[in-house]
Amino acid sequence: MVEILDRLASREQVRTFHEDGAVCVRNVIDQHWLDVLVGAFDEAVAAPSVFSKNYGPEGAPRYFTDHRLFNRFDGFRRFLFDGPLPQLAAEILGASRLDLYDEHLLIKEPGSPTPTYWHHDMPYFSIDGYDLASIWFSLDPVREETGALRFAKGSHKWGKLFQPVKIGLNEPVTSFDRDDLVAAVPDIDGDPDRYPTVTLETEPGDVIVFHGLALHSSGPNTRTDVSRRALSYRFAGDDIRWKNRSEKPLIFERSLNDGDPLSLISEECPQVWPRD
Ligand SMILES: O=C(O)CCC(=O)C(=O)O
């Protein structure tokens, strides 16, 4: 384990992540990095990749998403390798090494009517293991009415993998062939006593760290004057290995064999912690 002198997460925040599956850490990204990212977001929106999508209905303000940013845009590259997020993820996971699995841009434009339906991330990804943390943040202040993330507390410890859904539609993604997927996410909103939730509203600079098995959702962006420009990094820790879940991985051009380490595709999944 690399010794970290200036820690970014308190013991209490680490405990909250492991107990609830999600924690908000305030003021992690400084103004310099936020300015870099504003420019990088503009460049990414202007040059979508083959993986970009609009999750929302045609003609409505978009729920625009894309992946694979660091090797196309210098601002994202610098932020990934020189910014604070890998250290934060390593502290919270207690990881000795982290590889990037995915970068996910998620913009709910002003007035975007599209919610993010309840899901957890692990079954969408071509990996197995437990040490997977996502770090989500927005360049804009995020409130419940603009699409703040909600989490089902403790759901990462339910020991279940739920059927992936198209997150703007709540329809099953049919290409997955896992036999250990439990049919559907339960009705979390319909039974708040059984499924307590937490909504995490953020300011620019705040980040939410959540476990790859934590169920989460968000509402539409009901404000017509504010965007919700968000980015979610997926950091894979010590026990994560490749696992084929469908004919073709969702956000990769090629596959590995089950059990392979991500270091075999370090161009797409570079080591981000420890830093060289
Ligand atoms: O931004 C959202 O509303 C959803 C984010 C999400 O599902 C994720 O980061 O895994």
GROMACS .gro file of C-alpha atoms in nm, residues 7-192:
model
  186
    7ARG     CA    1  -0.543   1.233   0.285
    8LEU     CA    2  -0.849   1.346   0.090
    9ALA     CA    3  -1.107   1.130   0.269
   10SER     CA    4  -1.176   1.118   0.640
   11ARG     CA    5  -1.223   0.789   0.827
   12GLU     CA    6  -1.591   0.877   0.861
   13GLN     CA    7  -1.624   0.919   0.481
   14VAL     CA    8  -1.453   0.585   0.419
   15ARG     CA    9  -1.692   0.422   0.667
   16THR     CA   10  -1.997   0.582   0.501
   17PHE     CA   11  -1.888   0.451   0.159
   18HIS     CA   12  -1.850   0.097   0.289
   19GLU     CA   13  -2.175   0.106   0.490
   20ASP     CA   14  -2.409   0.298   0.259
   21GLY     CA   15  -2.238   0.233  -0.076
   22ALA     CA   16  -2.205   0.606  -0.149
   23VAL     CA   17  -2.049   0.914   0.008
   24CYS     CA   18  -2.023   1.279  -0.092
   25VAL     CA   19  -1.680   1.438  -0.042
   26ARG     CA   20  -1.693   1.818  -0.061
   27ASN     CA   21  -1.444   2.052  -0.235
   28VAL     CA   22  -1.220   1.789  -0.390
   29ILE     CA   23  -1.182   1.949  -0.735
   30ASP     CA   24  -1.037   2.301  -0.730
   31GLN     CA   25  -1.120   2.591  -0.961
   32HIS     CA   26  -0.816   2.530  -1.184
   33TRP     CA   27  -0.939   2.179  -1.266
   34LEU     CA   28  -1.301   2.292  -1.303
   35ASP     CA   29  -1.188   2.549  -1.563
   36VAL     CA   30  -0.989   2.282  -1.750
   37LEU     CA   31  -1.293   2.052  -1.749
   38VAL     CA   32  -1.537   2.319  -1.875
   39GLY     CA   33  -1.322   2.347  -2.190
   40ALA     CA   34  -1.282   1.971  -2.218
   41PHE     CA   35  -1.661   1.915  -2.192
   42ASP     CA   36  -1.719   2.164  -2.476
   43GLU     CA   37  -1.465   1.981  -2.692
   44ALA     CA   38  -1.618   1.641  -2.613
   45VAL     CA   39  -1.971   1.752  -2.699
   46ALA     CA   40  -1.847   1.894  -3.029
   47ALA     CA   41  -1.667   1.569  -3.124
   48PRO     CA   42  -1.875   1.268  -3.009
   49SER     CA   43  -1.721   0.920  -3.023
   50VAL     CA   44  -1.872   0.601  -3.164
   51PHE     CA   45  -1.993   0.528  -2.810
   52SER     CA   46  -2.197   0.851  -2.773
   53LYS     CA   47  -2.575   0.834  -2.728
   54ASN     CA   48  -2.877   1.039  -2.641
   55TYR     CA   49  -3.070   0.843  -2.377
   56GLY     CA   50  -3.375   1.068  -2.413
   57PRO     CA   51  -3.659   1.101  -2.668
   58GLU     CA   52  -3.576   1.255  -3.003
   59GLY     CA   53  -3.652   1.625  -3.028
   60ALA     CA   54  -3.642   1.685  -2.650
   61PRO     CA   55  -3.347   1.845  -2.466
   62ARG     CA   56  -3.086   1.571  -2.458
   63TYR     CA   57  -2.951   1.332  -2.199
   64PHE     CA   58  -2.621   1.311  -2.386
   65THR     CA   59  -2.358   1.054  -2.293
   66ASP     CA   60  -2.017   0.951  -2.417
   67HIS     CA   61  -1.712   0.749  -2.312
   68ARG     CA   62  -1.336   0.720  -2.371
   69LEU     CA   63  -1.231   1.077  -2.319
   70PHE     CA   64  -0.876   1.084  -2.182
   71ASN     CA   65  -0.712   0.957  -2.499
   72ARG     CA   66  -0.902   1.206  -2.720
   73PHE     CA   67  -0.894   1.531  -2.520
   74ASP     CA   68  -0.594   1.679  -2.344
   75GLY     CA   69  -0.797   1.835  -2.058
   76PHE     CA   70  -0.947   1.498  -1.962
   77ARG     CA   71  -0.604   1.333  -1.990
   78ARG     CA   72  -0.442   1.584  -1.756
   79PHE     CA   73  -0.729   1.567  -1.508
   80LEU     CA   74  -0.723   1.187  -1.501
   81PHE     CA   75  -0.350   1.153  -1.445
   82ASP     CA   76  -0.271   1.469  -1.245
   83GLY     CA   77  -0.602   1.544  -1.071
   84PRO     CA   78  -0.713   1.424  -0.725
   85LEU     CA   79  -0.962   1.148  -0.811
   86PRO     CA   80  -0.740   0.835  -0.829
   87GLN     CA   81  -0.595   0.911  -0.485
   88LEU     CA   82  -0.943   0.961  -0.342
   89ALA     CA   83  -1.066   0.633  -0.492
   90ALA     CA   84  -0.758   0.448  -0.363
   91GLU     CA   85  -0.811   0.583  -0.011
   92ILE     CA   86  -1.177   0.493  -0.005
   93LEU     CA   87  -1.137   0.146  -0.158
   94GLY     CA   88  -0.815   0.080   0.036
   95ALA     CA   89  -0.660  -0.017  -0.299
   96SER     CA   90  -0.290  -0.065  -0.367
   97ARG     CA   91  -0.347  -0.022  -0.741
   98LEU     CA   92  -0.619   0.127  -0.959
   99ASP     CA   93  -0.687   0.096  -1.331
  100LEU     CA   94  -0.934   0.316  -1.512
  101TYR     CA   95  -1.225   0.109  -1.647
  102ASP     CA   96  -1.444   0.382  -1.794
  103GLU     CA   97  -1.507   0.754  -1.814
  104HIS     CA   98  -1.875   0.837  -1.863
  105LEU     CA   99  -1.992   1.183  -1.964
  106LEU     CA  100  -2.361   1.237  -1.868
  107ILE     CA  101  -2.512   1.571  -1.962
  108LYS     CA  102  -2.877   1.641  -1.881
  109GLU     CA  103  -2.938   1.953  -2.084
  110PRO     CA  104  -3.172   2.221  -1.944
  111GLY     CA  105  -3.523   2.076  -1.954
  112SER     CA  106  -3.409   1.719  -2.030
  113PRO     CA  107  -3.716   1.509  -1.940
  114THR     CA  108  -3.523   1.184  -1.903
  115PRO     CA  109  -3.467   1.025  -1.563
  116THR     CA  110  -3.196   0.775  -1.487
  117TYR     CA  111  -3.381   0.463  -1.377
  118TRP     CA  112  -3.261   0.256  -1.083
  119HIS     CA  113  -2.966   0.036  -1.174
  120HIS     CA  114  -2.623  -0.063  -1.054
  121ASP     CA  115  -2.316  -0.048  -1.273
  122MET     CA  116  -2.132  -0.376  -1.230
  123PRO     CA  117  -2.354  -0.593  -1.457
  124TYR     CA  118  -2.309  -0.346  -1.747
  125PHE     CA  119  -1.934  -0.382  -1.725
  126SER     CA  120  -1.713  -0.663  -1.855
  127ILE     CA  121  -1.553  -0.716  -1.516
  128ASP     CA  122  -1.598  -0.915  -1.197
  129GLY     CA  123  -1.477  -0.847  -0.844
  130TYR     CA  124  -1.576  -0.620  -0.557
  131ASP     CA  125  -1.324  -0.333  -0.560
  132LEU     CA  126  -1.500  -0.101  -0.803
  133ALA     CA  127  -1.565   0.264  -0.722
  134SER     CA  128  -1.727   0.526  -0.941
  135ILE     CA  129  -1.659   0.893  -0.880
  136TRP     CA  130  -1.937   1.118  -1.013
  137PHE     CA  131  -1.935   1.497  -1.014
  138SER     CA  132  -2.093   1.786  -1.200
  139LEU     CA  133  -1.960   2.117  -1.325
  140ASP     CA  134  -2.297   2.268  -1.228
  141PRO     CA  135  -2.474   2.294  -0.892
  142VAL     CA  136  -2.697   1.986  -0.879
  143ARG     CA  137  -3.027   1.974  -0.693
  144GLU     CA  138  -3.296   1.710  -0.679
  145GLU     CA  139  -3.488   1.893  -0.956
  146THR     CA  140  -3.185   1.904  -1.188
  147GLY     CA  141  -3.095   1.535  -1.155
  148ALA     CA  142  -2.912   1.481  -0.825
  149LEU     CA  143  -2.806   1.120  -0.770
  150ARG     CA  144  -3.005   0.902  -0.531
  151PHE     CA  145  -2.876   0.582  -0.374
  152ALA     CA  146  -3.048   0.285  -0.212
  153LYS     CA  147  -2.851   0.270   0.111
  154GLY     CA  148  -2.653  -0.050   0.160
  155SER     CA  149  -2.768  -0.203  -0.171
  156HIS     CA  150  -2.407  -0.292  -0.263
  157LYS     CA  151  -2.420  -0.550   0.016
  158TRP     CA  152  -2.738  -0.727  -0.097
  159GLY     CA  153  -2.530  -0.992  -0.279
  160LYS     CA  154  -2.734  -0.954  -0.599
  161LEU     CA  155  -2.665  -0.858  -0.959
  162PHE     CA  156  -2.968  -0.702  -1.124
  163GLN     CA  157  -3.067  -0.714  -1.490
  164PRO     CA  158  -2.922  -0.407  -1.669
  165VAL     CA  159  -3.179  -0.165  -1.810
  166LYS     CA  160  -3.152   0.109  -2.071
  167ILE     CA  161  -3.107   0.378  -1.813
  168GLY     CA  162  -3.324   0.644  -1.978
  169LEU     CA  163  -3.601   0.395  -2.067
  170ASN     CA  164  -3.613   0.127  -1.795
  171GLU     CA  165  -3.626  -0.148  -2.060
  172PRO     CA  166  -3.399  -0.451  -2.019
  173VAL     CA  167  -3.073  -0.458  -2.214
  174THR     CA  168  -3.124  -0.793  -2.381
  175SER     CA  169  -2.772  -0.876  -2.496
  176PHE     CA  170  -2.652  -0.997  -2.155
  177ASP     CA  171  -2.628  -1.369  -2.093
  178ARG     CA  172  -2.542  -1.391  -1.726
  179ASP     CA  173  -2.732  -1.660  -1.539
  180ASP     CA  174  -2.660  -1.499  -1.201
  181LEU     CA  175  -2.863  -1.185  -1.278
  182VAL     CA  176  -3.167  -1.142  -1.057
  183ALA     CA  177  -3.463  -1.039  -1.273
  184ALA     CA  178  -3.531  -0.675  -1.195
  185VAL     CA  179  -3.447  -0.403  -0.947
  186PRO     CA  180  -3.718  -0.396  -0.677
  187ASP     CA  181  -3.959  -0.102  -0.650
  188ILE     CA  182  -3.734   0.117  -0.440
  189ASP     CA  183  -3.950   0.431  -0.463
  190GLY     CA  184  -4.264   0.232  -0.379
  191ASP     CA  185  -4.132   0.094  -0.048
  192PRO     CA  186  -3.925   0.358   0.133
   0.00000   0.00000   0.00000
